[in-house]
Amino acid sequence: MRVLSAALVLAALPTAFAVKAHDFKTCSQAGFCRRGRALSSRAKENPAWRSPYVIDASSVALSSDQAVFTAVVKSQLYPEVNFGLDVRIHDDGVVRVRMDEVGGLRQRYNEAASWALLEEPKVSNAIQWTVAKDSVRAKYGPKNDVEVVVAFEPLKVTLLQGGKEQVVLNGRGLLHMEHFRTKESVAKAREEVANPEEGLDTDDSQAVMEQTLPRTAWFEGETEDGWWEETFNSFTDNKPRGPESLSLDIDFPNHGHVYGIPQHATRLSLPTTTGEDAYYTEPYRLFNADVFEYLADSTMSLYGSIPFLQAHSAESTVGIFNAIGSEAWIDIGRPSPKSTTTHWLSETGILDVFILPGPTIADVFAQYARLTGTPALPAHWALGYHQCRWNYISSEDVRSVQKRFDEEDIPVDVFWLDIEYAEDHKYFMWDHKLFPDPVEMTKDVEAIERKMVVIVDPHLKRVDDYPVYKEATEIDVLVKLKDGQSNYEGWCWSGSSAWVDYFNPKSWDWWKGLFKVDSQGNSWHWVESTVNTYIWNDMNEPSIFNGPEISMPRENIHHGGWEHRDLHNINGMLFHNLTAQAVKERTDPPRRPFVLTRSFYAGSQRFGAMWTGDNLGTWEHMAVGVKMVLANNIGGFSFAGSDVGGFFGNPEPEMLVRWYAVGIFSPFLRAHAHIDTKRREPYLLDEPYKSIVRDILRLRYTMLPVWYTAFREASVTGLPVLRPHYVAFPHDEAGFAIDDQYFVGSSGLLVKPVTRKSATEETVYLPEDQVYYDYFSHHAYRGAAKGKNITVPAELHQIPLFIRGGSIVPTRERPRRSSPLMKQDPFTLRIALDQDGNARGELYLDDGETYSHEKGDFIWREYTATRPGKKSRSVRIHSRNLATQKPGEAVDGVALATYDSANDFARSIAGVRIEKIVILGMPAKPVTVTKVGGKTQMEWTFTPGVAASDKKEGTASVLVIKDPKLSVLMDWEVIVHA
Amino acid sequence: MLPWLLLLLPLHVLAGTEPLRGVSPDLISRYDPAQASSDVWECLDGSKTIDWSAVNDDFCDCVDGSDEPGTSACPNSRFYCVNEGHIGSYISSTRVGDGLCEPECCDGSDEAPGVCPNACKEIGQAYRERVRAEQKLRKTGSKIRSTYVAFAQKEKKRLEQELEQTEQEIAVREKEVARLKDLVERTESLSAAALEERKQSPLYQSLMTHVTALKSLQRQYQKHLEREQSLGDILDSLRTGYNPNYQDMAVLEAVRGWEQLAGLPHINDVGKDDENTEEEGSDEESSQEEEEEDDDGLWSELQVEHQVDELLRTDYDALLIEHDKHVGAPASPTSILYNLSAYLPDALVPQYESLRDQFVSWLESVGLVKANTDTSADASRLQKALSDAEHSLSLTRKEKDEKERDITRLFDPQWYGAEGEWKKLDRTCISKEVGDYIYEVCLFDEARQKPIKGGSTFSLGHFESWNNADVEQGSPEYYSRQRYTKGAKCWNGPQRSVTLHMSCGTENAVLSVAEAEKCEYEFKVTSPALCLPLSSTEEKSYTAGREEL
């Protein structure tokens, strides 16, 4: 029985296998990355290195009314090739630098930005370029201290602020745009063997070069390395267009930290990949891929790519959005602790870089949001708890899971169905043997005001009895093979499959039509769904089991004749985008869609939520998930989360409990599990774990007003929902590398999720001289101006969660089965006084599912607590209408001129009141608590303790005002007289 | 629009008017402020004293939630719905005022007026009908069950009778064994020496070597067979159970390779045509192979499997003696006597034989005939008779053990129930077709998954126990579940197992099969064996119900 025991050992091993690294390329296995790194090392070794790219000064042309200038760029290597440069400054100060080959053999891919950008940015008509002999420059900014300098020889773009270099393009001369060439012309040129032209390069190494080497060898290298064909594993990429990659160095001489370029399982402040003591050896890779059991600490590419990078210092923040649609690799170096270099290598496409000048972190977020859009304001219920598993196996299963949740009184908003609902994995087509009554099942879920999310993947099973495939074939919208004619066939869940080319506009209306819930016309519609059936888009990298790197062959042809390699990283976003539009347009008037995506690109935040893919049930993955979600928030895509419990494996109860605590502080909260795992719905836990998880989930529900308010802010300003320390305290250097604790929106809530086994306490960093209150025990901790670490209890039932002094947190404390059932429930205001006795908070509410908020149907309140006088011990609490004050800033994309306080939504919650006010850190016991204009005294209880203004630590004083009979949406003032 | 308008009213306005809202009749006495000296009231857990006006004021004052029985203010309180016309019941405070009408609170008393209509009449009616239907089912089922119980009684008698017979049989056989043993001992002492001598023959020695070689070969062959079987099982599991999420072309290739080798159709394949041709192709191949073997005159696989055993069971001592005879040992003087019968008419043979035996024994006794010429042959024949007798004795003893075991299990709560009601269903097989499989369970034996479209049948497990959760042995809950474990192992997963969820029904049937977790199956099963007769009160209400309806 040796054989069987060997099989048993194998079965026990999967976590040890982890990622199949050999399925995915390293830099040295990707021709253009290899060439790019070689270029960089040649430059490093050659002290006389100088970029061969120069601006033809005579070609500089300025537009008369706008901040645009164009010029011809020449490469001294190839004088016959022309490049066109276009530099423009947007009205918010963002500088866009574009360069493309002009009059080449073909057009480089130039559509990446058009998919990412919200709209064509407005070019400033206030800024003027000045042309000098050797450069073009422009100065602007509120303080007129921002300067852009485009030097001619060699080409170099510098952004300065206050005379300090912020961003430098091609400062190290690594810019190289491989122009289109034919194999034959290269061979011919080789025969001609040119002597290097006089004056071009006087480097000694030139002389040593063999006579047979091309004269470009000092720059491009000696061989045609991977120019015409590449083989990886058993897959050969024929590269019919030859080499066309782009190399560009972007340096930040005065910024010691860089963040962003998700998605990587790594720290938030990106570790180095080049230079001495580089933390990683491989560059950060951006190539959307389905990486099985990915590593928890790696630069390997994952499911999504956002080529947006922030560089940060205590003085300023800048950003780079590099609109690359193809695979890309980014080397990061740190020549000194205060400066950072980056080197971007992309397989195809034009140079299209947006320099975001900041100078504050909020400016950078706003600038990036103006380019690619803010996160869409999600449906309110989508912030509740999502229960998923691969797979709930039948209608009966779904009903019984719902029943068990309700029996245990554990809140949940959404039940999910993974791929097994679909007959033979033909998405939309219910397996009626197991789901005989999908609509009735959904209605049973809807009866508790809950929703269903059902998976729709992009691979279409190639069988004629599948209407979706059949229609896609008929209207001819499938991705083509390299011949551009025949449909591509690959292997996925559904077996032999085809993929829709969402770059083809013909596919758009058709795809949207599929999701209609009632039949109309001759085409197929998903009548076996309801308007409360929302969608999960998985496998949209695309994941293809028998393709190179588990994805699509790069030579495949998309609409417009583009190769798949050109737009690979954008592909998943289009699928997500179209599905979100489809879900939105099912009803008239439209309702907010919810579509979860695994693959994403810059701009995906406009279409829904993402999750960090197939993580492992390990403590390492739990911890790195927090960082990945933070990085996604930096990348503009706030609505993010990791699978609670870990997709693979069977987490022990302790791990599961901790993971729920991590989950409730993620914008997107979903538990999910692999089909091979044991069931782990929270009601299956033993005590005390079950009750702890119930309390954790209920805590999330009490805080839904906080999350929703944070999402409103994100949707308008682009500020992330989760704010790591460098975002919240951009001048506090000690916090720049912290990525295991963070703030929720502007609420003042600071959380440090516990991601260590057997933890009983945690160290939490307080960045300022301010009081922070433990959310549960009301213990007042004191920070310090230089930052301070405190140790706090963190037993399994405890979450290190703090309210920053100076915050007012609105919550709804009544547990319900689902979030829509909380609509009429009263609020609690937690007022955490700061050292000066003040506090402030916001509350935003609307109907949570339609777009009526764009017409003014919402409430947006500001609550403040102030000390009436310097020596006073009293507190005045105000409720004010922010919507009336700033109607134009309330809703994303709509500039309301006025606000009607008696709008439909406000009237629908007219009876909703504040049931309780809790004030932490009162300096003294009150004498009276009264509403201004009110007749009666309010009822209250006071527990003495430490005051906010004290220097000492200890349990804070707590004043609880019982049922102050205040409306949540009216202006009022309460005086706590002490 | 009236209900909508009512929603606009703050809930506490409604609640405040009813201090006893949500209080159950059992507790109503404890919500009487008059019992307390003044207008104060003590939380039910005694933790705090509050104003009577704070009871049901929609603000949670007591830690135990007892001050808010009628609102949702305390997360841990319960709301009592009177449900007139139906049965009163508690609901969690999380349901109070949430705008939903739940059947547990059919009078709608937990919601603001006008939100939920009083549905207790209909719900109560439906409930009573359901209870009645259940009772009816139980009545019918319990009749069948009583036949099961009767069957067990009969079975007990039958088994006991059989046991008695078996015991008698054992006595007879024991005597027979004793007699033969005695004979063998005596014969053996005579023949042993002669036999030993003959065993020195090189032919015999060589034969013994052959036997050893054959035995070794057979053992190796068995090992290889087992190994092949295991590998086949592993590959079968891989083929049907491999996780496509593994996205591993190596796994896919292994599956393909195995399918080709084993002549199985492609799993998960789209090309139906390929499937057929593949199958036909492999069929032809295998039949050709068989023919080839036949042509060579060599043993077929079947022969190798069964006849080698037989060959090895040969009594070599007897063979040695036969051999001696065959190579022409001189005929003994008595041989004419033994062969004489051949010359006699058939009718006379019996008389002759008895006569001859007497005669021979007489000759023996006077020493004229040497009886031991063939003693070794006699000894081996006797030996065989003895071992046959011993074998039947042990079989009969085993039979007895089994019967005794069956009798004890018959009324063992861990087996067929205190009334033996499950005995009737022992080894009864019930099945259900789900998707591409037939799921079958033979009660108290084994559960299986049989593919409809071809492929191998997997064992889903063997009977292990009744409900192993924390329930009282022999209680109805105990019999509501059965576990079958240690089935075929899943690739990348556990050994398959089944839990039967059993309930009363007039038929023994599998209602549904679900694989909630990989390789862990749940069968919903009905059986009359679970239909307990109605209690006298139930019987009364059932009869009353008939009148009422």
PDB file of C-alpha atoms in Angstrom, chain A residues 438-606:
ATOM      1  CA  PRO A 438     -33.702  30.120  -9.770  1.00  0.00           C
ATOM      2  CA  VAL A 439     -36.161  32.997  -9.819  1.00  0.00           C
ATOM      3  CA  GLU A 440     -38.113  31.683  -6.832  1.00  0.00           C
ATOM      4  CA  MET A 441     -34.864  31.054  -5.012  1.00  0.00           C
ATOM      5  CA  THR A 442     -33.758  34.636  -5.663  1.00  0.00           C
ATOM      6  CA  LYS A 443     -37.133  35.894  -4.483  1.00  0.00           C
ATOM      7  CA  ASP A 444     -36.726  33.969  -1.241  1.00  0.00           C
ATOM      8  CA  VAL A 445     -33.420  35.754  -0.771  1.00  0.00           C
ATOM      9  CA  GLU A 446     -35.017  39.071  -1.695  1.00  0.00           C
ATOM     10  CA  ALA A 447     -37.715  38.514   0.922  1.00  0.00           C
ATOM     11  CA  ILE A 448     -35.176  39.457   3.609  1.00  0.00           C
ATOM     12  CA  GLU A 449     -34.091  42.375   1.393  1.00  0.00           C
ATOM     13  CA  ARG A 450     -31.009  40.486   0.335  1.00  0.00           C
ATOM     14  CA  LYS A 451     -29.376  40.101  -3.060  1.00  0.00           C
ATOM     15  CA  MET A 452     -27.830  37.352  -5.135  1.00  0.00           C
ATOM     16  CA  VAL A 453     -24.546  37.607  -6.976  1.00  0.00           C
ATOM     17  CA  VAL A 454     -24.055  35.084  -9.738  1.00  0.00           C
ATOM     18  CA  ILE A 455     -20.862  34.497 -11.655  1.00  0.00           C
ATOM     19  CA  VAL A 456     -20.534  35.226 -15.362  1.00  0.00           C
ATOM     20  CA  ASP A 457     -17.095  34.469 -16.740  1.00  0.00           C
ATOM     21  CA  PRO A 458     -15.815  35.571 -20.126  1.00  0.00           C
ATOM     22  CA  HIS A 459     -15.178  32.131 -21.631  1.00  0.00           C
ATOM     23  CA  LEU A 460     -18.069  30.941 -23.765  1.00  0.00           C
ATOM     24  CA  LYS A 461     -18.512  27.229 -24.221  1.00  0.00           C
ATOM     25  CA  ARG A 462     -18.316  26.450 -27.917  1.00  0.00           C
ATOM     26  CA  VAL A 463     -21.566  24.563 -28.368  1.00  0.00           C
ATOM     27  CA  ASP A 464     -24.415  25.613 -30.582  1.00  0.00           C
ATOM     28  CA  ASP A 465     -27.061  24.991 -27.951  1.00  0.00           C
ATOM     29  CA  TYR A 466     -25.536  27.833 -25.940  1.00  0.00           C
ATOM     30  CA  PRO A 467     -27.371  30.927 -27.133  1.00  0.00           C
ATOM     31  CA  VAL A 468     -24.708  33.315 -25.871  1.00  0.00           C
ATOM     32  CA  TYR A 469     -21.983  31.592 -27.858  1.00  0.00           C
ATOM     33  CA  LYS A 470     -24.245  31.172 -30.834  1.00  0.00           C
ATOM     34  CA  GLU A 471     -25.204  34.848 -30.911  1.00  0.00           C
ATOM     35  CA  ALA A 472     -21.603  35.956 -30.417  1.00  0.00           C
ATOM     36  CA  THR A 473     -20.634  33.836 -33.401  1.00  0.00           C
ATOM     37  CA  GLU A 474     -23.476  35.175 -35.479  1.00  0.00           C
ATOM     38  CA  ILE A 475     -22.664  38.802 -34.885  1.00  0.00           C
ATOM     39  CA  ASP A 476     -18.977  37.962 -35.223  1.00  0.00           C
ATOM     40  CA  VAL A 477     -17.583  39.531 -32.079  1.00  0.00           C
ATOM     41  CA  LEU A 478     -15.199  36.815 -30.913  1.00  0.00           C
ATOM     42  CA  VAL A 479     -11.467  37.300 -30.469  1.00  0.00           C
ATOM     43  CA  LYS A 480      -9.592  36.167 -33.570  1.00  0.00           C
ATOM     44  CA  LEU A 481      -6.519  34.104 -34.178  1.00  0.00           C
ATOM     45  CA  LYS A 482      -3.427  35.783 -35.593  1.00  0.00           C
ATOM     46  CA  ASP A 483      -4.858  35.445 -39.095  1.00  0.00           C
ATOM     47  CA  GLY A 484      -7.484  37.943 -37.983  1.00  0.00           C
ATOM     48  CA  GLN A 485     -10.200  35.753 -39.494  1.00  0.00           C
ATOM     49  CA  SER A 486     -10.868  32.574 -37.556  1.00  0.00           C
ATOM     50  CA  ASN A 487     -12.171  32.586 -34.032  1.00  0.00           C
ATOM     51  CA  TYR A 488      -9.737  31.747 -31.277  1.00  0.00           C
ATOM     52  CA  GLU A 489     -10.413  28.606 -29.280  1.00  0.00           C
ATOM     53  CA  GLY A 490      -8.997  27.984 -25.849  1.00  0.00           C
ATOM     54  CA  TRP A 491      -9.592  25.794 -22.846  1.00  0.00           C
ATOM     55  CA  CYS A 492     -11.254  26.919 -19.640  1.00  0.00           C
ATOM     56  CA  TRP A 493     -13.863  25.757 -17.117  1.00  0.00           C
ATOM     57  CA  SER A 494     -16.326  25.196 -19.909  1.00  0.00           C
ATOM     58  CA  GLY A 495     -13.884  23.084 -21.918  1.00  0.00           C
ATOM     59  CA  SER A 496     -13.347  24.297 -25.450  1.00  0.00           C
ATOM     60  CA  SER A 497     -14.268  27.979 -25.331  1.00  0.00           C
ATOM     61  CA  ALA A 498     -14.266  31.267 -27.182  1.00  0.00           C
ATOM     62  CA  TRP A 499     -13.837  34.816 -25.888  1.00  0.00           C
ATOM     63  CA  VAL A 500     -15.830  37.897 -26.786  1.00  0.00           C
ATOM     64  CA  ASP A 501     -13.780  40.819 -28.022  1.00  0.00           C
ATOM     65  CA  TYR A 502     -15.185  43.641 -25.917  1.00  0.00           C
ATOM     66  CA  PHE A 503     -12.978  46.078 -27.819  1.00  0.00           C
ATOM     67  CA  ASN A 504     -15.413  45.533 -30.654  1.00  0.00           C
ATOM     68  CA  PRO A 505     -18.255  48.080 -30.309  1.00  0.00           C
ATOM     69  CA  LYS A 506     -20.584  45.609 -31.996  1.00  0.00           C
ATOM     70  CA  SER A 507     -20.400  43.480 -28.862  1.00  0.00           C
ATOM     71  CA  TRP A 508     -21.537  46.208 -26.509  1.00  0.00           C
ATOM     72  CA  ASP A 509     -25.278  46.475 -26.991  1.00  0.00           C
ATOM     73  CA  TRP A 510     -25.514  42.756 -27.520  1.00  0.00           C
ATOM     74  CA  TRP A 511     -23.772  42.008 -24.225  1.00  0.00           C
ATOM     75  CA  LYS A 512     -25.895  44.515 -22.346  1.00  0.00           C
ATOM     76  CA  GLY A 513     -29.052  43.031 -23.847  1.00  0.00           C
ATOM     77  CA  LEU A 514     -28.273  39.583 -22.451  1.00  0.00           C
ATOM     78  CA  PHE A 515     -28.846  40.791 -18.917  1.00  0.00           C
ATOM     79  CA  LYS A 516     -32.400  42.002 -19.467  1.00  0.00           C
ATOM     80  CA  VAL A 517     -34.637  40.086 -17.120  1.00  0.00           C
ATOM     81  CA  ASP A 518     -37.657  39.928 -19.351  1.00  0.00           C
ATOM     82  CA  SER A 519     -37.847  38.701 -22.873  1.00  0.00           C
ATOM     83  CA  GLN A 520     -38.011  41.212 -25.681  1.00  0.00           C
ATOM     84  CA  GLY A 521     -37.320  40.746 -29.367  1.00  0.00           C
ATOM     85  CA  ASN A 522     -35.694  37.702 -30.846  1.00  0.00           C
ATOM     86  CA  SER A 523     -32.377  37.692 -29.091  1.00  0.00           C
ATOM     87  CA  TRP A 524     -31.703  35.828 -25.899  1.00  0.00           C
ATOM     88  CA  HIS A 525     -32.234  37.433 -22.493  1.00  0.00           C
ATOM     89  CA  TRP A 526     -31.629  36.166 -19.024  1.00  0.00           C
ATOM     90  CA  VAL A 527     -35.250  35.837 -18.031  1.00  0.00           C
ATOM     91  CA  GLU A 528     -34.274  33.424 -15.300  1.00  0.00           C
ATOM     92  CA  SER A 529     -32.832  36.230 -13.236  1.00  0.00           C
ATOM     93  CA  THR A 530     -34.199  39.212 -11.349  1.00  0.00           C
ATOM     94  CA  VAL A 531     -33.094  42.790 -10.980  1.00  0.00           C
ATOM     95  CA  ASN A 532     -31.597  41.749  -7.668  1.00  0.00           C
ATOM     96  CA  THR A 533     -29.264  39.301  -9.378  1.00  0.00           C
ATOM     97  CA  TYR A 534     -25.893  40.992  -9.496  1.00  0.00           C
ATOM     98  CA  ILE A 535     -22.772  39.801 -11.235  1.00  0.00           C
ATOM     99  CA  TRP A 536     -19.317  38.485 -10.530  1.00  0.00           C
ATOM    100  CA  ASN A 537     -16.793  38.650 -13.363  1.00  0.00           C
ATOM    101  CA  ASP A 538     -13.972  36.204 -12.771  1.00  0.00           C
ATOM    102  CA  MET A 539     -11.240  34.806 -15.039  1.00  0.00           C
ATOM    103  CA  ASN A 540     -11.118  38.014 -17.080  1.00  0.00           C
ATOM    104  CA  GLU A 541      -7.329  38.398 -17.265  1.00  0.00           C
ATOM    105  CA  PRO A 542      -8.299  36.354 -19.372  1.00  0.00           C
ATOM    106  CA  SER A 543      -7.499  33.051 -17.743  1.00  0.00           C
ATOM    107  CA  ILE A 544      -7.060  30.341 -20.338  1.00  0.00           C
ATOM    108  CA  PHE A 545      -5.872  26.984 -19.080  1.00  0.00           C
ATOM    109  CA  ASN A 546      -3.994  25.942 -22.180  1.00  0.00           C
ATOM    110  CA  GLY A 547      -2.649  29.362 -23.119  1.00  0.00           C
ATOM    111  CA  PRO A 548       0.788  30.863 -22.549  1.00  0.00           C
ATOM    112  CA  GLU A 549       1.093  31.902 -18.908  1.00  0.00           C
ATOM    113  CA  ILE A 550      -2.486  30.639 -18.427  1.00  0.00           C
ATOM    114  CA  SER A 551      -3.695  33.428 -20.680  1.00  0.00           C
ATOM    115  CA  MET A 552      -4.311  34.379 -24.270  1.00  0.00           C
ATOM    116  CA  PRO A 553      -1.730  34.069 -27.058  1.00  0.00           C
ATOM    117  CA  ARG A 554      -0.280  37.518 -27.661  1.00  0.00           C
ATOM    118  CA  GLU A 555      -0.673  37.258 -31.417  1.00  0.00           C
ATOM    119  CA  ASN A 556      -4.464  37.013 -31.190  1.00  0.00           C
ATOM    120  CA  ILE A 557      -6.228  39.831 -32.960  1.00  0.00           C
ATOM    121  CA  HIS A 558      -8.735  42.240 -31.464  1.00  0.00           C
ATOM    122  CA  HIS A 559     -10.975  44.819 -33.032  1.00  0.00           C
ATOM    123  CA  GLY A 560      -9.024  47.386 -35.015  1.00  0.00           C
ATOM    124  CA  GLY A 561      -6.346  44.859 -35.848  1.00  0.00           C
ATOM    125  CA  TRP A 562      -4.536  45.283 -32.521  1.00  0.00           C
ATOM    126  CA  GLU A 563      -2.681  42.316 -31.181  1.00  0.00           C
ATOM    127  CA  HIS A 564      -3.694  40.938 -27.815  1.00  0.00           C
ATOM    128  CA  ARG A 565      -0.241  41.883 -26.513  1.00  0.00           C
ATOM    129  CA  ASP A 566      -1.103  45.568 -27.038  1.00  0.00           C
ATOM    130  CA  LEU A 567      -4.109  45.628 -24.772  1.00  0.00           C
ATOM    131  CA  HIS A 568      -3.769  42.573 -22.566  1.00  0.00           C
ATOM    132  CA  ASN A 569      -3.948  44.488 -19.301  1.00  0.00           C
ATOM    133  CA  ILE A 570      -7.011  46.464 -20.394  1.00  0.00           C
ATOM    134  CA  ASN A 571      -8.969  43.431 -21.532  1.00  0.00           C
ATOM    135  CA  GLY A 572     -10.417  42.533 -18.141  1.00  0.00           C
ATOM    136  CA  MET A 573     -11.629  46.085 -17.499  1.00  0.00           C
ATOM    137  CA  LEU A 574     -13.708  46.176 -20.650  1.00  0.00           C
ATOM    138  CA  PHE A 575     -15.541  43.016 -19.690  1.00  0.00           C
ATOM    139  CA  HIS A 576     -16.157  44.465 -16.235  1.00  0.00           C
ATOM    140  CA  ASN A 577     -17.223  47.816 -17.683  1.00  0.00           C
ATOM    141  CA  LEU A 578     -19.715  46.297 -20.111  1.00  0.00           C
ATOM    142  CA  THR A 579     -21.182  44.003 -17.489  1.00  0.00           C
ATOM    143  CA  ALA A 580     -21.604  46.905 -15.077  1.00  0.00           C
ATOM    144  CA  GLN A 581     -23.372  48.901 -17.776  1.00  0.00           C
ATOM    145  CA  ALA A 582     -25.546  45.900 -18.538  1.00  0.00           C
ATOM    146  CA  VAL A 583     -26.576  45.484 -14.913  1.00  0.00           C
ATOM    147  CA  LYS A 584     -27.211  49.193 -14.537  1.00  0.00           C
ATOM    148  CA  GLU A 585     -29.411  49.340 -17.602  1.00  0.00           C
ATOM    149  CA  ARG A 586     -31.640  46.410 -16.706  1.00  0.00           C
ATOM    150  CA  THR A 587     -34.117  48.796 -15.191  1.00  0.00           C
ATOM    151  CA  ASP A 588     -35.511  52.143 -16.149  1.00  0.00           C
ATOM    152  CA  PRO A 589     -34.647  54.282 -14.292  1.00  0.00           C
ATOM    153  CA  PRO A 590     -31.296  52.586 -13.862  1.00  0.00           C
ATOM    154  CA  ARG A 591     -30.082  51.245 -10.542  1.00  0.00           C
ATOM    155  CA  ARG A 592     -26.531  51.146  -9.287  1.00  0.00           C
ATOM    156  CA  PRO A 593     -24.822  48.033 -10.558  1.00  0.00           C
ATOM    157  CA  PHE A 594     -22.701  45.725  -8.510  1.00  0.00           C
ATOM    158  CA  VAL A 595     -20.115  43.784 -10.455  1.00  0.00           C
ATOM    159  CA  LEU A 596     -17.084  42.243  -8.844  1.00  0.00           C
ATOM    160  CA  THR A 597     -14.034  41.814 -11.029  1.00  0.00           C
ATOM    161  CA  ARG A 598     -10.809  39.932 -10.597  1.00  0.00           C
ATOM    162  CA  SER A 599      -8.914  41.620 -13.409  1.00  0.00           C
ATOM    163  CA  PHE A 600      -8.625  45.374 -13.565  1.00  0.00           C
ATOM    164  CA  TYR A 601      -6.823  48.352 -15.012  1.00  0.00           C
ATOM    165  CA  ALA A 602      -6.642  52.070 -14.387  1.00  0.00           C
ATOM    166  CA  GLY A 603     -10.259  53.220 -14.503  1.00  0.00           C
ATOM    167  CA  SER A 604     -11.810  49.988 -13.246  1.00  0.00           C
ATOM    168  CA  GLN A 605     -12.812  51.826 -10.087  1.00  0.00           C
ATOM    169  CA  ARG A 606     -15.659  53.362 -12.077  1.00  0.00           C
TER     170      ARG A 606
END
